[in-house]
Coordinates of C-alpha atoms in Angstrom, one line a residue:
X10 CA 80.0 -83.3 189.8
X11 CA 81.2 -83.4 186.1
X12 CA 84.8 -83.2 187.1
X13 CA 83.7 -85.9 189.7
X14 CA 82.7 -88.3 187.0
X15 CA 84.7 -88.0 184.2
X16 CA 87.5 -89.1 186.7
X17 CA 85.2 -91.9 187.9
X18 CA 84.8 -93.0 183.9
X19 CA 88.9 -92.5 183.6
X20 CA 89.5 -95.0 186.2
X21 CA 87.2 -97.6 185.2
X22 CA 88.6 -97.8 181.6
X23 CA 92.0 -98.0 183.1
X24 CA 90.5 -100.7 185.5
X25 CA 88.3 -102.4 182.1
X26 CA 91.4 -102.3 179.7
X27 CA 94.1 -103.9 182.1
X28 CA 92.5 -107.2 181.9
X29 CA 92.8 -107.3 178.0
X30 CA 96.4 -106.0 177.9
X31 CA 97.2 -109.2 180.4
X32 CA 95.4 -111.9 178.7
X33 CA 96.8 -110.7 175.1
X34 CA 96.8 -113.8 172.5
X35 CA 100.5 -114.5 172.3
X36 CA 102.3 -116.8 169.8
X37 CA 103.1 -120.5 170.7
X38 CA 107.1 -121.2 170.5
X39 CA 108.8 -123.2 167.4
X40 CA 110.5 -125.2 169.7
X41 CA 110.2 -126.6 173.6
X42 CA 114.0 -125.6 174.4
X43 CA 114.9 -129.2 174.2
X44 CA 119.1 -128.4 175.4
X45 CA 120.0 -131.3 172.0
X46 CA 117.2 -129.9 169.7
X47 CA 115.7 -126.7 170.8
X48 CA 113.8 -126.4 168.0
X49 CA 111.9 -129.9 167.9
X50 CA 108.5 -130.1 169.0
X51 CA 106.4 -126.6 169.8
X52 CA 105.1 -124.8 172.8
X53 CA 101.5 -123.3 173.5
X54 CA 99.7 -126.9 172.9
X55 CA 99.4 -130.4 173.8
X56 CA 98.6 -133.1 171.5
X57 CA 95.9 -135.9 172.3
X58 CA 95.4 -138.1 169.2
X59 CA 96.0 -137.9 165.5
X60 CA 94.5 -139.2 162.9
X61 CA 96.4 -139.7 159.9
X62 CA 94.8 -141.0 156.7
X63 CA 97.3 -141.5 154.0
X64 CA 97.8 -142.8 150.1
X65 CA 101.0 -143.8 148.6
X66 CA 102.0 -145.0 145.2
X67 CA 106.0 -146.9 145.6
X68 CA 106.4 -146.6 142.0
X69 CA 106.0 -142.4 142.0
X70 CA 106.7 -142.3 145.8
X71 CA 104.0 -140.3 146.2
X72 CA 102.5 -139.3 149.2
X73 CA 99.0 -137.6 149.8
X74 CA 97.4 -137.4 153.2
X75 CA 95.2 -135.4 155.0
X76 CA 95.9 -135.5 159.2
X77 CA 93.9 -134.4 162.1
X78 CA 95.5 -133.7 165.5
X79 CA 93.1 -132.8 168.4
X80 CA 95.0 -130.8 171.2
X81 CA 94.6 -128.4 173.5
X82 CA 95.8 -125.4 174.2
X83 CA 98.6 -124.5 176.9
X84 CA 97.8 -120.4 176.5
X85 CA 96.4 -118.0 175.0
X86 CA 97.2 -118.6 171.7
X87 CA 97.7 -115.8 168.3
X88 CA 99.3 -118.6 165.9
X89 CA 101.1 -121.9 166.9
X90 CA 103.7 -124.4 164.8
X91 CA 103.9 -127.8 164.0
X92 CA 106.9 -129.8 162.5
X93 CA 106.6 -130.9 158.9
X94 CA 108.6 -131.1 155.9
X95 CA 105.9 -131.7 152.9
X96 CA 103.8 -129.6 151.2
X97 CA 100.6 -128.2 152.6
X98 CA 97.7 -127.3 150.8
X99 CA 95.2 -126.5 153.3
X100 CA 95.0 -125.6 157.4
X101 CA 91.9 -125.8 159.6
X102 CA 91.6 -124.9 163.4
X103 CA 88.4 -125.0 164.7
X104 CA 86.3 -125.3 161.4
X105 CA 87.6 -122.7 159.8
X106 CA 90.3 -121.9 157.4
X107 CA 93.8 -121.2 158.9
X108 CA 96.7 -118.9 157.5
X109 CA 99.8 -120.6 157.5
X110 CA 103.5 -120.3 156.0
X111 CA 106.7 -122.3 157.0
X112 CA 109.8 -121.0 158.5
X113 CA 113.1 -122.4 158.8
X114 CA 113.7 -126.1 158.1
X115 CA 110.7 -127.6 159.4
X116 CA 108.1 -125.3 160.5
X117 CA 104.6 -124.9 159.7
X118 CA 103.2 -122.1 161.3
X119 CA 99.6 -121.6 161.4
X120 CA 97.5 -119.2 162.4
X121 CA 94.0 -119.7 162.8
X122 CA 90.7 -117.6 162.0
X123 CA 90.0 -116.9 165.5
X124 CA 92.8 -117.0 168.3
X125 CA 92.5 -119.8 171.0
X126 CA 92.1 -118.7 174.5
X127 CA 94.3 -121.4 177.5
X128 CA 92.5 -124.5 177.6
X129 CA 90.6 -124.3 174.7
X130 CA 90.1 -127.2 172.6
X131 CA 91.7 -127.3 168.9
X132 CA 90.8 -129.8 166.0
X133 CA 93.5 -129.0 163.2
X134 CA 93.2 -129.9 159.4
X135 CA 95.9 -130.4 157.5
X136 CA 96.3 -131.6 153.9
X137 CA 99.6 -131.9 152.3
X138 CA 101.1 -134.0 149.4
X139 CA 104.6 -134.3 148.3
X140 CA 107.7 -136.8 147.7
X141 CA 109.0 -137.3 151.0
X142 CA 112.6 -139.0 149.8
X143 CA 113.3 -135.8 148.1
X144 CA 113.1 -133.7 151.2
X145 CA 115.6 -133.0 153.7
X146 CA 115.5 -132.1 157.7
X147 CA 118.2 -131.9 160.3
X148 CA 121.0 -132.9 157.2
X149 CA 119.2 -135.8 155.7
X150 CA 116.3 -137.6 154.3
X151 CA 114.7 -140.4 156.9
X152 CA 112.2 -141.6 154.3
X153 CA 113.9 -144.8 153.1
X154 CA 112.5 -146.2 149.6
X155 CA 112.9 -150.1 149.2
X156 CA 112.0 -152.0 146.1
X157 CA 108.6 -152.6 146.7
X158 CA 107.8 -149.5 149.2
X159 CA 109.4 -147.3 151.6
X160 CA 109.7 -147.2 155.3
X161 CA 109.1 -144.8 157.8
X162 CA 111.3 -145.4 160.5
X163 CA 113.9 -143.1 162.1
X164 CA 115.0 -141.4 165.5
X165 CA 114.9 -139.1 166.5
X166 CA 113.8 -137.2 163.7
X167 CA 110.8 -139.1 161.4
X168 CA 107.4 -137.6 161.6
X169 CA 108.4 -134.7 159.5
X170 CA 108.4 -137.0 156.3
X171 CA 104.7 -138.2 156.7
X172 CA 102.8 -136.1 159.1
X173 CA 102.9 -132.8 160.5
X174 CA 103.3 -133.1 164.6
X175 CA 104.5 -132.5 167.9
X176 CA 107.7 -133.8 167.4
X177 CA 109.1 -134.6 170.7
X178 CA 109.0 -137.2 172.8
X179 CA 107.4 -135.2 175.8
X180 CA 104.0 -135.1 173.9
X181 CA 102.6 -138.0 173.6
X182 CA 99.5 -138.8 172.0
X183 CA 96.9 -141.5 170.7
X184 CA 96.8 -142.3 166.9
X185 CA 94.9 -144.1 164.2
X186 CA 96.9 -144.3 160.9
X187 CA 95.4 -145.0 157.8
X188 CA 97.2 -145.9 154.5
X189 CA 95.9 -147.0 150.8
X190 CA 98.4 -148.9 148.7
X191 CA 98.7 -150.5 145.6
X192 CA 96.8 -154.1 145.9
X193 CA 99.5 -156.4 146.8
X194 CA 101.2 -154.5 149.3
X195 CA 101.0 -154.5 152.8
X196 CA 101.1 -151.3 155.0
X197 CA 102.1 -152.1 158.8
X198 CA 101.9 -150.0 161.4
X199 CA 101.8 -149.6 165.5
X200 CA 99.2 -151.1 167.6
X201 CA 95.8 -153.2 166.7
X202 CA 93.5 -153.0 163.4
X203 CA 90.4 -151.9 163.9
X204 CA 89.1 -153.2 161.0
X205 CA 90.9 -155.6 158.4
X206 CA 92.5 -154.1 155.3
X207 CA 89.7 -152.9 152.4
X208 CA 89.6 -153.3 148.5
X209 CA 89.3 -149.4 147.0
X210 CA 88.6 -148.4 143.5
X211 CA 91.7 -148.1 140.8
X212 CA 93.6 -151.3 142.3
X213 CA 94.1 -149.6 145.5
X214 CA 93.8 -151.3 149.3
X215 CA 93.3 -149.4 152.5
X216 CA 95.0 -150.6 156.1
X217 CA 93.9 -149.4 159.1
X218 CA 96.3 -148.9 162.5
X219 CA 95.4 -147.8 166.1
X220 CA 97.3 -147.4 168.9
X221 CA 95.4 -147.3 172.2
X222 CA 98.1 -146.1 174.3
X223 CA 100.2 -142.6 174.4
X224 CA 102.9 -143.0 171.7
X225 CA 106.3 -140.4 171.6
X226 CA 105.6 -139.2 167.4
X227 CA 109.2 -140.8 166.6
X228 CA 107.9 -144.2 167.9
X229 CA 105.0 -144.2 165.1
X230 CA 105.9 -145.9 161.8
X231 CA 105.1 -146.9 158.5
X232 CA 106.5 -149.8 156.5
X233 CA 105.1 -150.8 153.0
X234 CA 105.9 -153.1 150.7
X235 CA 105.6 -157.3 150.3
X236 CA 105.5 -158.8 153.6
X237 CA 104.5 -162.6 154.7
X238 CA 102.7 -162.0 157.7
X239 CA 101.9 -164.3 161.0
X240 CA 99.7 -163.7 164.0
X241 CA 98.9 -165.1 167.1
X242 CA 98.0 -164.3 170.9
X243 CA 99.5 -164.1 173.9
X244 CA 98.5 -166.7 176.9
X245 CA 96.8 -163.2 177.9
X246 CA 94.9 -162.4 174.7
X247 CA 97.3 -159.6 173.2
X248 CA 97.7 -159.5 169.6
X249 CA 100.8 -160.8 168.2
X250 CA 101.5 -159.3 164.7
X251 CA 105.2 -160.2 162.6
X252 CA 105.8 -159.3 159.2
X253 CA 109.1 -160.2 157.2
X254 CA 109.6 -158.7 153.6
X255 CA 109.0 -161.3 151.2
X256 CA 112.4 -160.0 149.6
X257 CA 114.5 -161.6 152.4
X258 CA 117.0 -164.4 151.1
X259 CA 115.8 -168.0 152.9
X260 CA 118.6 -168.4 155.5
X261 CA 118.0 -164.4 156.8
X262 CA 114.5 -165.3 156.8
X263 CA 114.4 -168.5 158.8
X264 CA 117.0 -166.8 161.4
X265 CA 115.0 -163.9 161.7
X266 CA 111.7 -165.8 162.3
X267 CA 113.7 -168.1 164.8
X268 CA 114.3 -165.1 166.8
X269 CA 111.1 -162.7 166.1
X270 CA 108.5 -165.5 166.4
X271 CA 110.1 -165.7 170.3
X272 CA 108.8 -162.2 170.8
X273 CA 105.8 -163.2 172.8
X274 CA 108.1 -165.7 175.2
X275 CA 110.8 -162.8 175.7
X276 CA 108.7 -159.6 176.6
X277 CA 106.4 -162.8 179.0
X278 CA 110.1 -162.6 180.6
X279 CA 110.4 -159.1 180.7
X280 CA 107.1 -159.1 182.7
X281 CA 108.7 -160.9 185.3
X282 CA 111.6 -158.2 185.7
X283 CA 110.1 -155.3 184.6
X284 CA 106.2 -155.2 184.9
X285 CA 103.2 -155.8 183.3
X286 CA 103.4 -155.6 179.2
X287 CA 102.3 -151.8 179.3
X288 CA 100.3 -152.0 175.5
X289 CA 98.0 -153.7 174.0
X290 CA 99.6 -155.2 171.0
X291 CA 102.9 -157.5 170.2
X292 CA 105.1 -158.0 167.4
X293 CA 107.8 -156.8 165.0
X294 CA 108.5 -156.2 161.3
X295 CA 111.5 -157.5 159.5
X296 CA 112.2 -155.2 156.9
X297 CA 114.0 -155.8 153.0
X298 CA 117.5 -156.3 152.9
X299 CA 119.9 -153.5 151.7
X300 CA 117.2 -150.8 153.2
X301 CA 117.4 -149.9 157.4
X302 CA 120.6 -150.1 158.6
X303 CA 120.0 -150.4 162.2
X304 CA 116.9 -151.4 165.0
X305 CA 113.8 -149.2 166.2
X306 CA 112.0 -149.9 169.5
X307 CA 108.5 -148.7 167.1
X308 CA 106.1 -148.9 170.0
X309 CA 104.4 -152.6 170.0
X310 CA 106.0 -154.0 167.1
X311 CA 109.6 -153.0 166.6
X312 CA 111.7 -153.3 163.0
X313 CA 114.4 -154.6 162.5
X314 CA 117.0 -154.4 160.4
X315 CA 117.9 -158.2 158.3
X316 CA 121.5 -157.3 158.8
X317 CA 121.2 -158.4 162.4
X318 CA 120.1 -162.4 161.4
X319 CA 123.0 -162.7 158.8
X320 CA 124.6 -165.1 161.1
X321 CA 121.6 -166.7 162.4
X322 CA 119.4 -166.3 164.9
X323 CA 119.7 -163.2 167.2
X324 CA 117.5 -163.2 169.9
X325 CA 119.7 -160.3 171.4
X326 CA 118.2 -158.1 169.5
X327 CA 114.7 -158.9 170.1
X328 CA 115.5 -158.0 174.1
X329 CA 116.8 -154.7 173.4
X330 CA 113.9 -153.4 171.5
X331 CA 111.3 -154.6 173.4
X332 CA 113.0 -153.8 176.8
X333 CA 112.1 -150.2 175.2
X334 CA 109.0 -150.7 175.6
X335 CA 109.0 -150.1 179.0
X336 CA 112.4 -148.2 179.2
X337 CA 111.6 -145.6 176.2
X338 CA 108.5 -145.9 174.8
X339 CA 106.3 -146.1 178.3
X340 CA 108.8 -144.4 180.2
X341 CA 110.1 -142.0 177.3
X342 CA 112.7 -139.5 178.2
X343 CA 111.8 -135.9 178.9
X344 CA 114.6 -134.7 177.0
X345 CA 117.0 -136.3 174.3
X346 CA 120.2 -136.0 176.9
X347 CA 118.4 -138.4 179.2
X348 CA 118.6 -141.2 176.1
X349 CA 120.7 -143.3 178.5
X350 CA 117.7 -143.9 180.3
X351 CA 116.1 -146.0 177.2
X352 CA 119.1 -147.4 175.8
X353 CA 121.7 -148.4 179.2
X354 CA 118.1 -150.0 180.4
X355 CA 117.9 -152.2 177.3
X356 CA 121.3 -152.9 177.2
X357 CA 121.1 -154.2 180.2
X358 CA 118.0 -156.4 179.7
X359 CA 120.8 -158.0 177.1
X360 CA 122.8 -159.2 179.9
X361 CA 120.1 -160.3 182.0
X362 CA 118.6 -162.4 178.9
X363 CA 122.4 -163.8 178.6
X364 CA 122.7 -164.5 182.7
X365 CA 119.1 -166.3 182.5
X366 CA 120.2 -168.5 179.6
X367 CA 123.9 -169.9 180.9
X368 CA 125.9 -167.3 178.1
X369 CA 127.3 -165.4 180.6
X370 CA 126.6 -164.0 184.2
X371 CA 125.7 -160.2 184.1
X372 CA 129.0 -159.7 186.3
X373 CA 131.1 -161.5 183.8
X374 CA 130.1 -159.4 180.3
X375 CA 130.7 -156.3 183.1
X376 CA 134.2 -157.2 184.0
X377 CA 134.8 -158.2 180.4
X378 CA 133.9 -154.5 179.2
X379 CA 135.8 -152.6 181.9
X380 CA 138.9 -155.0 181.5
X381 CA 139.0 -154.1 177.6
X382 CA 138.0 -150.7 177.3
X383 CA 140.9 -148.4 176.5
X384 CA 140.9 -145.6 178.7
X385 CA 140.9 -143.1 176.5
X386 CA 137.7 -144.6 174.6
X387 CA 134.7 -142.6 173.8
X388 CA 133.0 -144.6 176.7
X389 CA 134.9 -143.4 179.0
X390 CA 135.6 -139.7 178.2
X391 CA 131.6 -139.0 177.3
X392 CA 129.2 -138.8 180.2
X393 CA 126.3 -140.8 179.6
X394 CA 123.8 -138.5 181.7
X395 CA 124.8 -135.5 178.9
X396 CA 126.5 -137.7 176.4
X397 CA 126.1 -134.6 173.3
X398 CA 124.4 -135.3 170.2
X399 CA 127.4 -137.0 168.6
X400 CA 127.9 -139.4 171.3
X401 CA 124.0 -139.8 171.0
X402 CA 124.0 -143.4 170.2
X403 CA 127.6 -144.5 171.6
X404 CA 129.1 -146.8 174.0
X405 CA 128.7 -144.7 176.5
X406 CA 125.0 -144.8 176.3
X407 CA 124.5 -148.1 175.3
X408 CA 127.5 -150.1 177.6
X409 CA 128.6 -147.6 180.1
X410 CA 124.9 -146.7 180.5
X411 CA 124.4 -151.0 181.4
X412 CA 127.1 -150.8 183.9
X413 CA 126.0 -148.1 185.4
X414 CA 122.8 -150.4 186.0
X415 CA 125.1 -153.3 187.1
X416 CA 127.0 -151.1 189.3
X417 CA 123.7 -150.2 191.3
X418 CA 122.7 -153.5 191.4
X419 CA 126.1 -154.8 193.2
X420 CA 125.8 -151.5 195.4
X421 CA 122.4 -152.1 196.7
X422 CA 121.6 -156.0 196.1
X423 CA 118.9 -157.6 193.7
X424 CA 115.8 -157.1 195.7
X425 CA 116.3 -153.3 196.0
X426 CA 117.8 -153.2 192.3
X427 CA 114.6 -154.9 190.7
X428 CA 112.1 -153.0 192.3
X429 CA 113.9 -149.8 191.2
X430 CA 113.4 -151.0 187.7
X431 CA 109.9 -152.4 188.2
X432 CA 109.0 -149.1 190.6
X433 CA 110.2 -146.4 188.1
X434 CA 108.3 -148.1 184.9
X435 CA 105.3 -148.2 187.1
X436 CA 105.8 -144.4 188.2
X437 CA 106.1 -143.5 185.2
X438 CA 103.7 -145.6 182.7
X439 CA 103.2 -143.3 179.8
X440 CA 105.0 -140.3 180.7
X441 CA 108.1 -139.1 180.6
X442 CA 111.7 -138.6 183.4
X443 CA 115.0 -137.5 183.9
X444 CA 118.1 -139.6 185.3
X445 CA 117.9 -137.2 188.7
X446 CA 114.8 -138.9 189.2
X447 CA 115.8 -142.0 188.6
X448 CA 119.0 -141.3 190.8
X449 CA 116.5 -140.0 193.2
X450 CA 114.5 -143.5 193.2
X451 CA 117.4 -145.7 193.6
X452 CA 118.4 -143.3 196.7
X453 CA 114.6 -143.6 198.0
X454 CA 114.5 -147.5 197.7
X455 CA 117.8 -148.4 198.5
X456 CA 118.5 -145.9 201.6
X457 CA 121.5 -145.1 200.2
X458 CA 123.5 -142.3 199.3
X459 CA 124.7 -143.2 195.4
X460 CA 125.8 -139.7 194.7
X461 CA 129.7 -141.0 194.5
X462 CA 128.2 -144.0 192.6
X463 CA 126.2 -142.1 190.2
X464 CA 128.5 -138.9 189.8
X465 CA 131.3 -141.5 188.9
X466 CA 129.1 -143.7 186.2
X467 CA 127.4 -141.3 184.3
X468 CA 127.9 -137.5 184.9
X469 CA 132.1 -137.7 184.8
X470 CA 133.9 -138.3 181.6
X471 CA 136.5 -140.6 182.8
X472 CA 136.8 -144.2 183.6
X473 CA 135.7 -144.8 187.2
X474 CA 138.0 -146.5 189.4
X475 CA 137.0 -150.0 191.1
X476 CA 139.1 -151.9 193.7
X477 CA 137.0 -155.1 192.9
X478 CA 139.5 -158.2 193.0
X479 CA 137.4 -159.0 190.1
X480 CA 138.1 -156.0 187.8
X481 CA 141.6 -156.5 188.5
X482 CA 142.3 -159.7 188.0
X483 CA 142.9 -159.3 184.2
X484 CA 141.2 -159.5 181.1
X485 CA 138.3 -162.0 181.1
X486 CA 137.5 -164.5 178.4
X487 CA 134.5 -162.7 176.5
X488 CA 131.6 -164.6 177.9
X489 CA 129.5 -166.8 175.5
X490 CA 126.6 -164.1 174.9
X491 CA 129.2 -161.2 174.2
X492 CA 130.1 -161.9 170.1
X493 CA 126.2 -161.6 169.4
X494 CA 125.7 -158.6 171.8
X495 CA 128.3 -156.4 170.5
X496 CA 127.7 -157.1 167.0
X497 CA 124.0 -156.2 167.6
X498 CA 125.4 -153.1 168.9
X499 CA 127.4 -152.5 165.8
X500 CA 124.2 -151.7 164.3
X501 CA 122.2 -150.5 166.9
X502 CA 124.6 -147.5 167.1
X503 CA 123.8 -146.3 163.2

């Protein structure tokens, strides 16, 4: 009988412990294998909303902020990271004080009191201070500092200079930003105010920023500094917010309110090809002179550069970023290879803005490119379904990606082609895809097979051959739309 049931007690503590060895806490990853950036964003946890309450001084460009992200957790979970460059002072999961440390260039890693078991809901602290122009991630600093403020604006790499994060566009979340500046100053941000800006003590003003919809953490921005500000609604209601830096000369100014204040008329337009507007909120933010070199599809309310109103008014420019926000910012990539996806799509909202306006038929600016592209140019010998992160903002993305477009409108007609477009931002309001299942949409829709089509456009790195009489027939006169367009893309590729 003894022998009987010490064997008995044996087996049940073999049968009792296996359970714990299986569901062993586990670290979360520094990284979610991203093929560009393997090390951007982290595994183990998925962000719903953060809150991010912030005070900056220009003059010291000084940052102090404490953030709150609520998540949940993906496993069982020993420690996970977050991206962030500053210092931290403090970490809290859960109510309770957190261990943490940083690794590498941009990880915090934090391990909390008690570990989290899969599913289980985390509420993380952190506070942090620091001067984020003096830090540097991924070979440079993203913080840019303008006379009267700075700007947080930057892809794909940004949060890491004013929040700690997700950072990756595949986890999306909710956010309410919160900033105190010197009186005088504005601070601009995404989405709606919940509240107009409030007086604090010592000369100090707090703005307030929520945006209602899921937001990719390179998309979320921060602009301070003098700004002249207009509003206004939509024939639906939606907000309509513009700021341009009161340090613009007067001719920049006027073209860049000539173009910005048409926001509400162009994306109206892109409703009609696209879909419904997917947010709740309208605008864009014309930053001082000499500081952003390029354009930012910021979700609601992009920024824009002056540099692209020095000759006049550009409305160009205003298509492209707000064509993001269905093709980028709604629809957001899964990973960064799949940029063509956001940029070919709002290149090619360019040439339907020029085809509906008389500057020059979509067909027209496509023969023009193919006719003058060398073909040994970097359009041609980079794939824009895996262009590489130096060709991350090239031709091939931006140009090659639109005639890819164009070519699979000629293939399968304008009915089928427009309800690919409107179909996929539908399918995938708020999330995230890949170009095979956008190739495997078109195919769906159309009835086609556009394997040769597709594998010739934007998976093989030469120029693709067309027996068109009209791509043979010479080089085109550059249509009417085509000097604004590529210069706007002169900048759009910094």
């Amino acid at each position: 009988m003894r022998r009987l049931f010490a064997a008995f007690v044996a087996t049940m503590i073999i049968f009792v412990g296996a359970p714990a060895a299986a569901h062993a806490k586990a670290p979360g990853g520094p990284g979610l294998g991203d093929d560009y950036y393997p090390d951007y964003g982290n595994s183990g946890y998925d962000v719903s909303h953060y809150d991010i309450r912030l005070r900056y001084t220009p003059s010291t460009d000084r940052l102090t902020g404490t953030t709150t992200i609520l998540a949940k957790a993906t496993q069982d979970l020993s420690r996970f990271n977050l991206d962030f460059l500053l210092d931290v002072s403090s970490v809290r999961v859960n109510n309770r004080p957190a261990a943490f440390t940083t690794q590498g260039e941009h990880e915090l890693v934090v391990t909390p009191a008690r570990p989290v078991a899969n599913g289980g809901d985390l509420t993380i602290v952190v506070q942090y201070a620091g001067v984020p122009s003096t830090e540097v991630g991924a070979g440079y600093t993203a913080w840019i500092r303008t006379p009267d403020g700075a700007l947080a604006v930057g892809e794909p790499e940004i949060a890491w200079w004013w929040y700690p994060s997700n950072d990756h566009p595949s986890d999306k979340a909710t956010f309410d930003v919160s900033v105190s500046v010197p009186d005088g100053l504005e601070a601009i941000s995404n989405g709606v105010q919940p509240r107009p800006p409030v007086r604090e003590t010592l000369g100090y003003t707090r703005w307030s920023w929520r945006s209602l919809k899921p937001q990719a953490t390179y998309l979320t921005f921060l602009a301070v500094g003098q700004y002249d500000i207009t509003t206004d609604t939509t024939s639906s209601g939606q907000l309509i917010y513009n700021a341009y830096s009161q340090l613009l000369e007067p001719d920049f100014r006027n073209a860049a309110q000539a173009s910005v204040e048409r926001t509400a008329e162009i994306t109206d337009w892109e409703s009609e090809v696209f879909g419904p507007y997917p947010f709740e909120a309208r605008g864009g933010v014309v930053t001082p002179p000499g500081t952003l070199g390029f354009a930012l599809e910021t979700q609601t309310r992009p920024n824009y550069s002056s540099a692209f109103f020095r000759r006049g008014s550009n409305t160009s420019v205003v298509v492209h970023e707000n064509a993001h926000q269905w093709f980028g910012d709604s629809v957001s990539v899964e990973e960064w290879k799949h940029i063509w996806l956001n940029e070919g799509f709002a290149s090619y909202a360019e040439w339907l803005w020029s085809e509906k306006n008389d500057e020059g038929t979509a067909q027209e600016i496509f023969d023009y490119l193919y006719a003058t592209y060398p073909a040994d140019a970097d359009i041609w010998t980079t794939a824009p379904a895996d262009p590489g992160t130096a060709q991350l903002f090239g031709d091939a993305v931006y140009d090659r990606g639109a005639m890819t477009l164009h070519q699979l409108r000629v293939a399968v007609g304008d009915d089928d082609f427009f309800e690919i477009l409107r179909t996929w931002a539908a399918t995938h309001r708020y999330g995230n895809a890949t170009t095979p299942e956008f190739t495997a949409l078109a195919e769906k829709i159309s009835g086609q097979d556009l394997d040769a089509l597709f594998s010739a456009w934007l998976y093989t790195p030469s120029k693709p051959v067309i027996a068109s009489v009209a791509a043979l027939r010479g080089a085109p006169v550059a249509p009417k739309s085509w000097a604004t367009i590529s210069a706007t893309h002169d900048l759009l590729h910094r």
